Coordinates of C-alpha atoms in Angstrom, one line a residue:
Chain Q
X793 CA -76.4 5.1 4.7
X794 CA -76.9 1.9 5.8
X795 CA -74.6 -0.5 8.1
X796 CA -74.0 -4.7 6.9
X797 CA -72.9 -7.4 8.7
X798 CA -70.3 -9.1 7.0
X799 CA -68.6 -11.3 9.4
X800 CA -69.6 -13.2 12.4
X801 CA -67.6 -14.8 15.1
X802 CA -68.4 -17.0 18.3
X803 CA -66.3 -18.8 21.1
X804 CA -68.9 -21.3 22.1
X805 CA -70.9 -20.6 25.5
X806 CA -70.7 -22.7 28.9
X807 CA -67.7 -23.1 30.1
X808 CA -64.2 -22.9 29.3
X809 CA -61.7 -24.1 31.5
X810 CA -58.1 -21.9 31.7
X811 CA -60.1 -19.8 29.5
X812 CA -60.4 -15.7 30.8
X813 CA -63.3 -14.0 29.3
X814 CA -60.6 -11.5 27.6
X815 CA -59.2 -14.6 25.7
X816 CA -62.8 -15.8 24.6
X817 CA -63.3 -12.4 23.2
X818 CA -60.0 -12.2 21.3
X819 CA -61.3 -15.8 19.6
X820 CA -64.6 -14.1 19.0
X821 CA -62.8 -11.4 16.7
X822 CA -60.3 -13.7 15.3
X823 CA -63.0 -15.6 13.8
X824 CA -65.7 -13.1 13.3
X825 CA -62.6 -10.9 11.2
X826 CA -62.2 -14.5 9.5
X827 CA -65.4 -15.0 8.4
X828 CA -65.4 -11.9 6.8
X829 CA -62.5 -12.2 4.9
X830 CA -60.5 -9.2 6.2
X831 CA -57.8 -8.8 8.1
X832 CA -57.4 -7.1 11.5
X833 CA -55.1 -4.3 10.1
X834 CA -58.4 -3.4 7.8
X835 CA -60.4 -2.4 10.7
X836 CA -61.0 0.9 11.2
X837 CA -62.9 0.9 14.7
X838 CA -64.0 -1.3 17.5
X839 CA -66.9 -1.3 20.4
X840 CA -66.6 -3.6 22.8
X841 CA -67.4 -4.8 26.7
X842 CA -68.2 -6.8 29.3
X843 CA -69.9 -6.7 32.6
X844 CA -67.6 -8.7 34.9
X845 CA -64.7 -9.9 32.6
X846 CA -62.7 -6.7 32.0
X847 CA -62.3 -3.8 29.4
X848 CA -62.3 -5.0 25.4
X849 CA -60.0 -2.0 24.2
X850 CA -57.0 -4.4 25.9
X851 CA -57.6 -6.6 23.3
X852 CA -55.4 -4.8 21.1
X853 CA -52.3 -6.3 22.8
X854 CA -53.4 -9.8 21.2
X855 CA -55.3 -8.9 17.9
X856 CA -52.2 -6.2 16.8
X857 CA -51.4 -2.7 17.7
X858 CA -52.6 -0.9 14.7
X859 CA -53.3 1.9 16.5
X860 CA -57.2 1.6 15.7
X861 CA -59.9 3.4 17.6
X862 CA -61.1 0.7 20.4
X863 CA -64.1 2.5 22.5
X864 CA -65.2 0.2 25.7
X865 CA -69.0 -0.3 26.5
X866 CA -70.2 -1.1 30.0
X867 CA -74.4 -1.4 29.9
X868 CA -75.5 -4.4 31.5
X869 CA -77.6 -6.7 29.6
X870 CA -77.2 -4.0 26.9
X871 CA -73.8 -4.0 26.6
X872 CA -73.4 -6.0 23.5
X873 CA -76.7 -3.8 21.9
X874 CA -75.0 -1.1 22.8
X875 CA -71.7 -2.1 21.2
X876 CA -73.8 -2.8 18.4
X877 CA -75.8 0.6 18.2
X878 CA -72.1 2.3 18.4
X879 CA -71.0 0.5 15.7
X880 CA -73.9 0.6 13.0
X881 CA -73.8 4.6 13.8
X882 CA -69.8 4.9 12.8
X883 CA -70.2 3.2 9.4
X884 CA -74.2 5.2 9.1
X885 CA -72.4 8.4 10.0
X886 CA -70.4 8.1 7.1
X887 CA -67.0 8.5 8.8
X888 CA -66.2 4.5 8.3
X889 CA -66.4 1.7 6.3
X890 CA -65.4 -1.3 8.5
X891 CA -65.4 -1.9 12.1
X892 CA -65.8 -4.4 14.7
X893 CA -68.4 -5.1 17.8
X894 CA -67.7 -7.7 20.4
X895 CA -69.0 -8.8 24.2
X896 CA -68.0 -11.3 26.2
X897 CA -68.1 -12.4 29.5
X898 CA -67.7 -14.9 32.5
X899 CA -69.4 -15.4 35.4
X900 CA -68.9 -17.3 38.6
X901 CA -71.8 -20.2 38.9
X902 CA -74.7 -19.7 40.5
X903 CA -77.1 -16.8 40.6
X904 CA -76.4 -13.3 40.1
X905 CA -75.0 -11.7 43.5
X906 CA -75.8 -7.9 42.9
X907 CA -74.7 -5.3 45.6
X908 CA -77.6 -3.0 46.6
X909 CA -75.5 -0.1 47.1
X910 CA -74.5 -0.7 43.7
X911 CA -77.9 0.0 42.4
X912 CA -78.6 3.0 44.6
X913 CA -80.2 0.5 47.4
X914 CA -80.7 0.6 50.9
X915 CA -78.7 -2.1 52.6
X916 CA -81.7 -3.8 54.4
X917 CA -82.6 -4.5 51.1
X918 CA -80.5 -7.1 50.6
X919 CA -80.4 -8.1 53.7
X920 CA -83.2 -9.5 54.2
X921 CA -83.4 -11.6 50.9
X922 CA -84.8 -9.3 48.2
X923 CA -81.9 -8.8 46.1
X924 CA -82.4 -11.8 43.3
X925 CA -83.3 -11.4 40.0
X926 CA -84.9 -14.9 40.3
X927 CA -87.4 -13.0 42.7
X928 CA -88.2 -10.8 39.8
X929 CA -88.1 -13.0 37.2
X930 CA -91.1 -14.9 39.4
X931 CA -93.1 -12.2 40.3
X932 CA -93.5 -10.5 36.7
X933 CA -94.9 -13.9 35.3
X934 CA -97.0 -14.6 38.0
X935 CA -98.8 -11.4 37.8
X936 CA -99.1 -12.2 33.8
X937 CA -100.2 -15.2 34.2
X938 CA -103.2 -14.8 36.8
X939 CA -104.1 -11.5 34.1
X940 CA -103.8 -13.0 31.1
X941 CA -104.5 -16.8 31.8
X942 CA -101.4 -18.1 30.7
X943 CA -100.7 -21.7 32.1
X944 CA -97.5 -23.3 34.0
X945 CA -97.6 -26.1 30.8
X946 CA -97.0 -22.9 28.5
X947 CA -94.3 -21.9 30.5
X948 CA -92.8 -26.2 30.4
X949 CA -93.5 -25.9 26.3
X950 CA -91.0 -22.6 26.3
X951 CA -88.5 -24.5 28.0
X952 CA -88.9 -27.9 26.1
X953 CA -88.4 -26.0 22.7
X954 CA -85.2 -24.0 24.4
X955 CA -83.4 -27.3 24.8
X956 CA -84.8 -29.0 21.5
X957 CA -83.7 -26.0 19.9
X958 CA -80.1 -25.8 21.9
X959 CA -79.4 -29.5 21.0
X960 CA -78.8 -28.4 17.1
X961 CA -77.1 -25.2 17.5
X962 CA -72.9 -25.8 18.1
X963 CA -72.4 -22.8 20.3
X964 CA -75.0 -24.0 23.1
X965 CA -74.3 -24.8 26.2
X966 CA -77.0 -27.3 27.4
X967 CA -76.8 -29.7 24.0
X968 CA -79.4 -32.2 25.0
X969 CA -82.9 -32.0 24.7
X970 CA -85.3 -32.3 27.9
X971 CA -88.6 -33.5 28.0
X972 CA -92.5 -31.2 28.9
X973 CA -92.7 -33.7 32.2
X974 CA -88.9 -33.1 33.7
X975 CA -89.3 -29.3 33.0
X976 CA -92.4 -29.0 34.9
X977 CA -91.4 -31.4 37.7
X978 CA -88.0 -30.6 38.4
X979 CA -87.0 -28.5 41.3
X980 CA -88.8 -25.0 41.8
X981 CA -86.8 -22.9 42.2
X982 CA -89.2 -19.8 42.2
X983 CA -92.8 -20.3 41.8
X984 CA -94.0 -20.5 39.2
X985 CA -90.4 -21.1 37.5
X986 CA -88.8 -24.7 38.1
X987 CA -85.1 -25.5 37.4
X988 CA -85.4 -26.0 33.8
X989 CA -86.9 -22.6 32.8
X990 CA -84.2 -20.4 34.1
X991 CA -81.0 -19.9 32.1
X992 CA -77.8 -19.9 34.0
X993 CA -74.9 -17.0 34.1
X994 CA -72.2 -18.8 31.6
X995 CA -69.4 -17.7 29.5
X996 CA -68.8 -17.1 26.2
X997 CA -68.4 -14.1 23.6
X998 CA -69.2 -12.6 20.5
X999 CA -68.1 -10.4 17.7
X1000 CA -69.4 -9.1 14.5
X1001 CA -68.4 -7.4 11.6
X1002 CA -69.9 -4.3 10.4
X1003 CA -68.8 -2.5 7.0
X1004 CA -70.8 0.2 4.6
X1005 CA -72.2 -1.1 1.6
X1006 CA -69.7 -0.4 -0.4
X1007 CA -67.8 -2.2 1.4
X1008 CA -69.7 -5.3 2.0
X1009 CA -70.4 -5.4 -2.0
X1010 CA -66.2 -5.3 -2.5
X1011 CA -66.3 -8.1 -0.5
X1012 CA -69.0 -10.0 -1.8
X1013 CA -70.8 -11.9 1.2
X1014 CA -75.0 -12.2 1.5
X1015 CA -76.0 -8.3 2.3
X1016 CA -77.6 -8.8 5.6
X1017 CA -78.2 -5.1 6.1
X1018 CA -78.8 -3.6 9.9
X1019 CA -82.1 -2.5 8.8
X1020 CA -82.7 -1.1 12.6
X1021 CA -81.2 -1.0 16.3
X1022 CA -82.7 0.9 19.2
X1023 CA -81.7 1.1 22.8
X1024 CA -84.0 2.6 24.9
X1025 CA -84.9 2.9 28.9
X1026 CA -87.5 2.4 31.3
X1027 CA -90.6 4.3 30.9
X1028 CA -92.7 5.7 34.1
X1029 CA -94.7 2.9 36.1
X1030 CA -92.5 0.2 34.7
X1031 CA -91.7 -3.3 36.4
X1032 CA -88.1 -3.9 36.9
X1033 CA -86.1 -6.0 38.5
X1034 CA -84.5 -4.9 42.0
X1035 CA -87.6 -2.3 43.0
X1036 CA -88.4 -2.2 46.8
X1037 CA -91.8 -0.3 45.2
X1038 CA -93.5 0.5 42.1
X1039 CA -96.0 3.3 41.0
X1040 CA -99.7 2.5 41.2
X1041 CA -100.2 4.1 38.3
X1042 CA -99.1 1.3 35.7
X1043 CA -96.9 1.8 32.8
X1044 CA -95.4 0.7 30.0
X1045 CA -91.9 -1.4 29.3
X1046 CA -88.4 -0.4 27.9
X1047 CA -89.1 -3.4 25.6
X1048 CA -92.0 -1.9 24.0
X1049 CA -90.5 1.2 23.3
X1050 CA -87.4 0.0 22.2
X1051 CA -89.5 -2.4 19.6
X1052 CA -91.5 0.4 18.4
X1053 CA -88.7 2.5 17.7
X1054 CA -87.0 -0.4 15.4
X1055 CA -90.2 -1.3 13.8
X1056 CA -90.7 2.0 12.6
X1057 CA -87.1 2.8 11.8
X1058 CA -87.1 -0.5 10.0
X1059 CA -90.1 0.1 8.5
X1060 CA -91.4 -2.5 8.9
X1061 CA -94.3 -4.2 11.3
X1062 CA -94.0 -7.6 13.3
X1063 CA -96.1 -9.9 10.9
X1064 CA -92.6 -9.0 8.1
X1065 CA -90.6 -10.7 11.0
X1066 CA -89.6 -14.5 9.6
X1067 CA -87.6 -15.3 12.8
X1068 CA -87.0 -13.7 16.0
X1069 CA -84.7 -14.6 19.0
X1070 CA -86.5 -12.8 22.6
X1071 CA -84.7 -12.3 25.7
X1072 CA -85.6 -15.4 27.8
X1073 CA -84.0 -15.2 30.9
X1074 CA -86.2 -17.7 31.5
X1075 CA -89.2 -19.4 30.3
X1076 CA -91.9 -16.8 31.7
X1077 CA -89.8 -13.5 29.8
X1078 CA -89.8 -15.2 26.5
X1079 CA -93.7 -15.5 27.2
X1080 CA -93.7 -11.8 28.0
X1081 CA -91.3 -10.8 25.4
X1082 CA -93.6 -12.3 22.5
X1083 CA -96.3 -9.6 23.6
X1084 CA -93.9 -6.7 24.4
X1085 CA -92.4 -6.7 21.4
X1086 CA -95.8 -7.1 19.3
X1087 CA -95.9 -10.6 17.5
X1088 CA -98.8 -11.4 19.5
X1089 CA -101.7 -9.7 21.9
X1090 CA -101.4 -10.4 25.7
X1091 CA -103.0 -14.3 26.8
X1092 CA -102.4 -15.5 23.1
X1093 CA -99.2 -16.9 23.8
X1094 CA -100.9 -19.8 25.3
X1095 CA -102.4 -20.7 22.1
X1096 CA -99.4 -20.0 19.8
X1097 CA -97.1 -22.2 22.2
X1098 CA -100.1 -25.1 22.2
X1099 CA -99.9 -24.9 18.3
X1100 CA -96.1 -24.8 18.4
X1101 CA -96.0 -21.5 16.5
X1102 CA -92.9 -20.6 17.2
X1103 CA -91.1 -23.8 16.9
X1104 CA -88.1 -23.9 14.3
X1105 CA -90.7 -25.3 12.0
X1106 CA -93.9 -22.6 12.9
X1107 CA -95.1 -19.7 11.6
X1108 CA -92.2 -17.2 14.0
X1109 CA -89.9 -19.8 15.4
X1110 CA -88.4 -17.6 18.3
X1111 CA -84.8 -18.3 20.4
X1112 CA -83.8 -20.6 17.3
X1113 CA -80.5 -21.5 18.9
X1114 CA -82.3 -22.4 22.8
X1115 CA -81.8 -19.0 23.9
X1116 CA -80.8 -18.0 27.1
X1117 CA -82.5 -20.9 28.0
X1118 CA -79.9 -23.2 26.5
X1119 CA -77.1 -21.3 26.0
X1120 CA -76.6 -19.6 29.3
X1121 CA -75.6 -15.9 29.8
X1122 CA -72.7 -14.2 29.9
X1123 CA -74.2 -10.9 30.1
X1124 CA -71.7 -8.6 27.5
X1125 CA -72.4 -11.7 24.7
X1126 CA -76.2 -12.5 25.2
X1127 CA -77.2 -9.6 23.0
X1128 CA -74.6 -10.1 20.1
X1129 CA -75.6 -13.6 20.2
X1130 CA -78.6 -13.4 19.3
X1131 CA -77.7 -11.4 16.1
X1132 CA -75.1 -13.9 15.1
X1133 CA -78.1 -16.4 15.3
X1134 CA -80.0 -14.2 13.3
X1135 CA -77.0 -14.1 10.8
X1136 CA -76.9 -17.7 10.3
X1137 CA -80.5 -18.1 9.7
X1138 CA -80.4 -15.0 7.2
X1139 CA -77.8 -17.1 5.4
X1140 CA -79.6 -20.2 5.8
X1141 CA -76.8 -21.7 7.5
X1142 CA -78.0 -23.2 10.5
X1143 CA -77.9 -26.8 9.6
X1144 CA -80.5 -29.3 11.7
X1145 CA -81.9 -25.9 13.1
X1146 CA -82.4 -23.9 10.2
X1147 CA -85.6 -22.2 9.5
X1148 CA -87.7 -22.9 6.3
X1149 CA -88.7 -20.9 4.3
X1150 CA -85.6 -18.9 3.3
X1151 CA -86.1 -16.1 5.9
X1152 CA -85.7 -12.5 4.3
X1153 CA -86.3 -10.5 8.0
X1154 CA -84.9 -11.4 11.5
X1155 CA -85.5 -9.6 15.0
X1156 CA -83.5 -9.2 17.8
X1157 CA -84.2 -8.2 21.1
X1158 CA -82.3 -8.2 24.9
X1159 CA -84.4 -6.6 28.2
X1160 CA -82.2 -6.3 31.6
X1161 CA -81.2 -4.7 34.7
X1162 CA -82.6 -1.7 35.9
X1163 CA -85.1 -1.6 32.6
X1164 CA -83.3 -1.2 29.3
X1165 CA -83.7 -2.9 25.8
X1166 CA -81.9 -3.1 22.4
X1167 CA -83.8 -4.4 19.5
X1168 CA -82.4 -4.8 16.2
X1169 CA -83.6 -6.1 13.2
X1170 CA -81.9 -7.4 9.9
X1171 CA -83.5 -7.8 6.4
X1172 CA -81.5 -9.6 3.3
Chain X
X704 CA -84.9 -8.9 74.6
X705 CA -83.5 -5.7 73.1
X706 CA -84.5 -5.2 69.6
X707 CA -83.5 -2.7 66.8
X708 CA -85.2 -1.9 63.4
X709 CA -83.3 -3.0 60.2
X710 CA -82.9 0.5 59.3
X711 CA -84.1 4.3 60.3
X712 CA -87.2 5.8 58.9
X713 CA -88.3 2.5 57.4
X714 CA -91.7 1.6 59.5
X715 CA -93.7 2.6 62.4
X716 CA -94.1 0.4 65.1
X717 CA -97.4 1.7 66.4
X718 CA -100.9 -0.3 67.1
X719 CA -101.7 -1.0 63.6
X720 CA -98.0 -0.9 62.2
X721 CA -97.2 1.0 58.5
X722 CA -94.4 1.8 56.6
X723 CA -93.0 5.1 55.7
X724 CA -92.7 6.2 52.2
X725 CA -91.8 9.7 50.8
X726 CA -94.0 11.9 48.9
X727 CA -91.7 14.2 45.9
X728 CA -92.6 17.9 46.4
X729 CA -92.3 18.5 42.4
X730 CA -94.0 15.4 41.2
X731 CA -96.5 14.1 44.0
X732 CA -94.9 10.5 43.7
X733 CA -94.7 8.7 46.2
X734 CA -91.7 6.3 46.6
X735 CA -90.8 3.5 49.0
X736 CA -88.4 3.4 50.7
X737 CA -88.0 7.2 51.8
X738 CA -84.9 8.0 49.6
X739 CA -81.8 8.9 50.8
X740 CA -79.8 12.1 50.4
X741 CA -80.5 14.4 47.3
X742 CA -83.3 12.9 46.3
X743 CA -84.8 12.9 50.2
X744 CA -84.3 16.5 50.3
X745 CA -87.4 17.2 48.1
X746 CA -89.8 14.3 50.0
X747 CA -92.1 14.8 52.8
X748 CA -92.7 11.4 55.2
X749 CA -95.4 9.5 53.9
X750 CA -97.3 6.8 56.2
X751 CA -98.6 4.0 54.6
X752 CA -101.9 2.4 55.1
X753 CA -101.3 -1.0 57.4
X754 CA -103.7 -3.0 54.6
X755 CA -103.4 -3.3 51.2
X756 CA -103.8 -6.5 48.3
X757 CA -101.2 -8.6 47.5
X758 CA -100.1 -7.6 43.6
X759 CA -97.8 -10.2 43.3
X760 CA -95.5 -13.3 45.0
X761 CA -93.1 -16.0 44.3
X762 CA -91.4 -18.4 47.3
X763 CA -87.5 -18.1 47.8
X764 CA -86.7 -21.7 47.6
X765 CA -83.0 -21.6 48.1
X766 CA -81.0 -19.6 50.6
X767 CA -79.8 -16.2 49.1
X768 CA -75.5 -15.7 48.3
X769 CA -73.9 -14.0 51.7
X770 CA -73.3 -10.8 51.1
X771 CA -76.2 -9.1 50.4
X772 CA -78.0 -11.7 52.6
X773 CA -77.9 -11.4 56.2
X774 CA -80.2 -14.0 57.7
X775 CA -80.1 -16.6 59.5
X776 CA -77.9 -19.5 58.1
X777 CA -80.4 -22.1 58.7
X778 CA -82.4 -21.5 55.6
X779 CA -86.5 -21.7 55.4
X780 CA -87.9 -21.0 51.8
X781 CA -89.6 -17.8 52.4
X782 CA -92.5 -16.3 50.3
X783 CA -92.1 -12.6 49.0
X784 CA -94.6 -10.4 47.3
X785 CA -95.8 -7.5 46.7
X786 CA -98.7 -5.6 48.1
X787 CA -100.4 -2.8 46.5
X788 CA -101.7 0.2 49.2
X789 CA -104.5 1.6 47.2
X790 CA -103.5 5.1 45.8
X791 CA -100.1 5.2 47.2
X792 CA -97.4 2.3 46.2
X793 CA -96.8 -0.9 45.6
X794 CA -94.3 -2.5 48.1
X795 CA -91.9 -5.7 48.1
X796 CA -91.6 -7.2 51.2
X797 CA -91.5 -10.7 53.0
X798 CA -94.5 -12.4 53.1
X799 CA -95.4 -14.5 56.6
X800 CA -97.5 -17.3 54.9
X801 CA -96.2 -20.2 55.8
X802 CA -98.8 -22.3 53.3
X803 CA -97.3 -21.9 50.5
X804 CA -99.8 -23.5 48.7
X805 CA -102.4 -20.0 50.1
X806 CA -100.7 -17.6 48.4
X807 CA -103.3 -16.2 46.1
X808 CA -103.0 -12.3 44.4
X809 CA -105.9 -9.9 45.2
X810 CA -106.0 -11.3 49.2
X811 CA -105.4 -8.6 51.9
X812 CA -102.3 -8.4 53.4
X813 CA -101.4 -6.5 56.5
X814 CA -98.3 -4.9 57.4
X815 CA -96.5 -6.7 60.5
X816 CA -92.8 -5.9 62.7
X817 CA -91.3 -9.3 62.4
X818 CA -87.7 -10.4 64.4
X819 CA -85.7 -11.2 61.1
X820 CA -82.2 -12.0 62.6
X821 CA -79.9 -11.4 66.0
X822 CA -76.7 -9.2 66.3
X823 CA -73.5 -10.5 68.0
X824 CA -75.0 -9.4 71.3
X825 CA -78.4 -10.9 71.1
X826 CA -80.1 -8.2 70.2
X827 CA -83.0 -8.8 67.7
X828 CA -83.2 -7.1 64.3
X829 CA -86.6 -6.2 63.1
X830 CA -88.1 -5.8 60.0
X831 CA -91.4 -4.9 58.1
X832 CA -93.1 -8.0 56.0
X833 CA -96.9 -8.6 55.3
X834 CA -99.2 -10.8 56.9
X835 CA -102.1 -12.4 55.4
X836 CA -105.3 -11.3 56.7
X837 CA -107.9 -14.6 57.2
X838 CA -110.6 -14.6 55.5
X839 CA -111.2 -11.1 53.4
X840 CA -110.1 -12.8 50.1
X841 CA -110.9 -9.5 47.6

């Protein structure tokens, strides 16, 4: 039994003054339940989080006390996958035939300030000026780079696109386009990553509408099935962010796991993919991303970033809305985000950024703290 | 000057200094730092070779958010890496290098005891970070 997204709902990322990442999330629903054409006393279930902005199940105070089931998720950068997963497997499962997702959050400016302790670290740790996912970030794409021959312009060409990209999609945060030479002249902030590649913790929140098919037919939207969504964790010899050491014995990635396990429960391969939107943290991931997840083989992202392959106009335009990269992250939304992108270009809705070529197959995929990923992928 | 290390366990301050790792009894792994509790239980003290090959590096350019960061709060953009010990671990640590512009992965890095900040009392904290070794460019 399959799972269909019939309504999708956003509260626009950035920032939102008097706004509490709670209230964000309630907009998210009341629009997403909207969209869908149903009202909230039809919904039969609900999965929902944050990271820092507090517990979704409160919710119910605002959208109406129906007494429905309301299950909180707390997985990092997967929480919104994860809300996801929980939700496609109620309506799969058979039990339901409409329910809700939704993640939101927001975060203070600046960087990330992790505890070590809360990671199972050592004080010194952080201490002495390890603990920054920037750090990471930096490190991973370096390495790539000097293995696979990828260049710092490729990196600037990532960026450029994000904000290109950003600059026609409404719920973006950075709205204006900047050009290759500011990108790889502004600030660095961590070699080989300037100020322009990273994204920037943001607000914002997202929430989608799941029903069975027989449902989604009654109400007569585009059937944009969930042909696939995987979660998975870190596999042995893995790179992740916050490690004080890793194996000599190289391994694999959560991402590549996760991906294989959608393609094949999809059943489908990455060339069927007409649009994909990769975690891009910042400009080096996307990089990364496009191999982990198997559109391309490691070093050829230099060539298809030259040839502006995944542009909205190339062969797999990739982050169609500017990403991370432009739309900031609140880490519960990030994930659901990208699907409601995915939405929109599955119903060729997305205006000045809309993908030719009436796109039948779309791909999600979020990687984060300490090594998990959630792919999903949509077919119409 | 008095001086104390950043933490037990962590390095040892002999000739040619190392750090200390842990070696699992039921798997062989060998992890860095020496794990705490539980997990410590089934480890035996590992010493690190003092040279190894830097794997990887970035520079921190701006000072880190107080808490978790403890240094100094004059800030200097510090390099970091990491710096593979053949057949044992790969390990994340400050790098010295000052020359930013001389970072360069595959070049042999040694492990030094640097001063990293000073208690109330004066005292000196120490801690483990890897020094570039002139000249033996892999």
């Amino acid at each position: 039994m399959s799972a269909y997204i019939v309504g999708i709902g956003i509260h626009p990322f950035g920032r939102a003054e008097g706004m509490t990442g709670l209230d964000m999330g309630v907009a998210a629903v009341r629009s997403a339940i909207a969209d869908a054409g149903v009202e909230w006393n039809d919904v039969q279930f609900a999965y929902g989080g944050s990271d820092a902005s507090g517990n979704a199940d409160t919710m119910v105070s605002r959208l109406g006390l129906t007494g429905v089931q309301f299950i909180n998720v707390k997985n990092g950068c997967a929480t919104g996958g994860s809300a996801l997963f929980a939700a496609a497997s109620s309506i799969q499962s058979g039990e339901y035939d409409l329910g809700v997702a939704v993640g939101f959050d927001k975060h203070p400016r600046g960087a990330f300030d992790p505890k070590p302790a809360e990671w199972g670290l050592p004080d010194w740790y952080g201490d002495i000026g390890l603990m920054l996912t920037t750090q990471f970030f930096a490190m991973k794409i370096q390495r790539y780079m000097e293995l696979h021959g990828i260049s710092p312009r490729t990196l600037g060409l990532v960026a450029e696109k994000s904000f290109h990209n950003g600059a026609r999609a409404e719920h973006a945060w950075r709205r204006e386009e900047v050009d290759l030479d500011t990108i790889l002249n502004s600030q660095m902030v961590s070699d080989p990553l300037t100020k322009f590649m990273f994204c920037s913790p943001a607000e914002g929140a997202v929430s989608l509408v799941l029903a069975s098919e027989k449902k989604a037919r009654e109400l007569g939207g585009p059937m944009i099935r969930l042909a696939a969504a995987a979660m998975r964790t870190r596999p042995a010899g893995s790179f992740e962010v916050f490690a004080p050491a890793l194996d000599v014995e190289r391994g694999g990635t959560a991402t590549e796991i996760a991906s294989k396990a959608a393609f094949e429960k999809a059943g489908v391969g990455p060339g069927d993919i007409d649009v994909a939107q990769l975690q891009d943290t910042e400009a080096g991931a996307e990089i990364m991303h496009m191999a982990e997840n198997g559109f391309c083989k490691d070093g050829e992202q230099e060539q298809w970033l030259a040839e502006g392959r995944t542009r909205l106009d190339g062969s797999l335009p990739v982050n169609t809305d500017g990403g991370c990269i432009a739309c900031g992250e609140p880490i519960g939304a990030s994930g659901l985000r990208q699907v409601y992108e995915n939405v929109v270009q599955l119903r060729g809705a997305g205006g000045a950024r809309q993908v030719a070529g009436d796109p039948k197959t779309a791909y999600s995929h979020v990687y984060g703290a300490p090594g998990v990923s959630a792919v999903t992928i949509l077919t119409r | 000057m008095t001086t104390r290390p950043i933490a037990q366990d962590l390095f040892a301050e002999t000739p040619r200094p190392h750090l200390i790792a842990g070696r699992s009894r039921t798997t062989g792994r060998i992890v860095f730092p020496f794990p705490e509790g539980l997990e410590g239980q089934d480890c035996d003290p590992v010493d690190l070779a003092s040279e190894g090959t830097l794997w990887s590096w970035t520079v921190q350019r701006f000072r880190p958010k107080s808490p978790p960061y403890a240094g100094p709060e004059a800030f200097t953009p510090y390099a970091v890496g990491y710096v593979e010990f053949p057949g044992q671990v790969i390990v994340e640590g400050r790098l010295t290098e000052a020359d930013f512009a001389a970072l360069r992965i595959g070049e042999r890095y040694r492990t030094v005891i640097v001063p990293f900040a000073e208690d109330a009392d004066g005292t000196s904290i120490l801690t483990y970070a890897f020094e570039r070794v002139e000249g033996t460019a892999a």
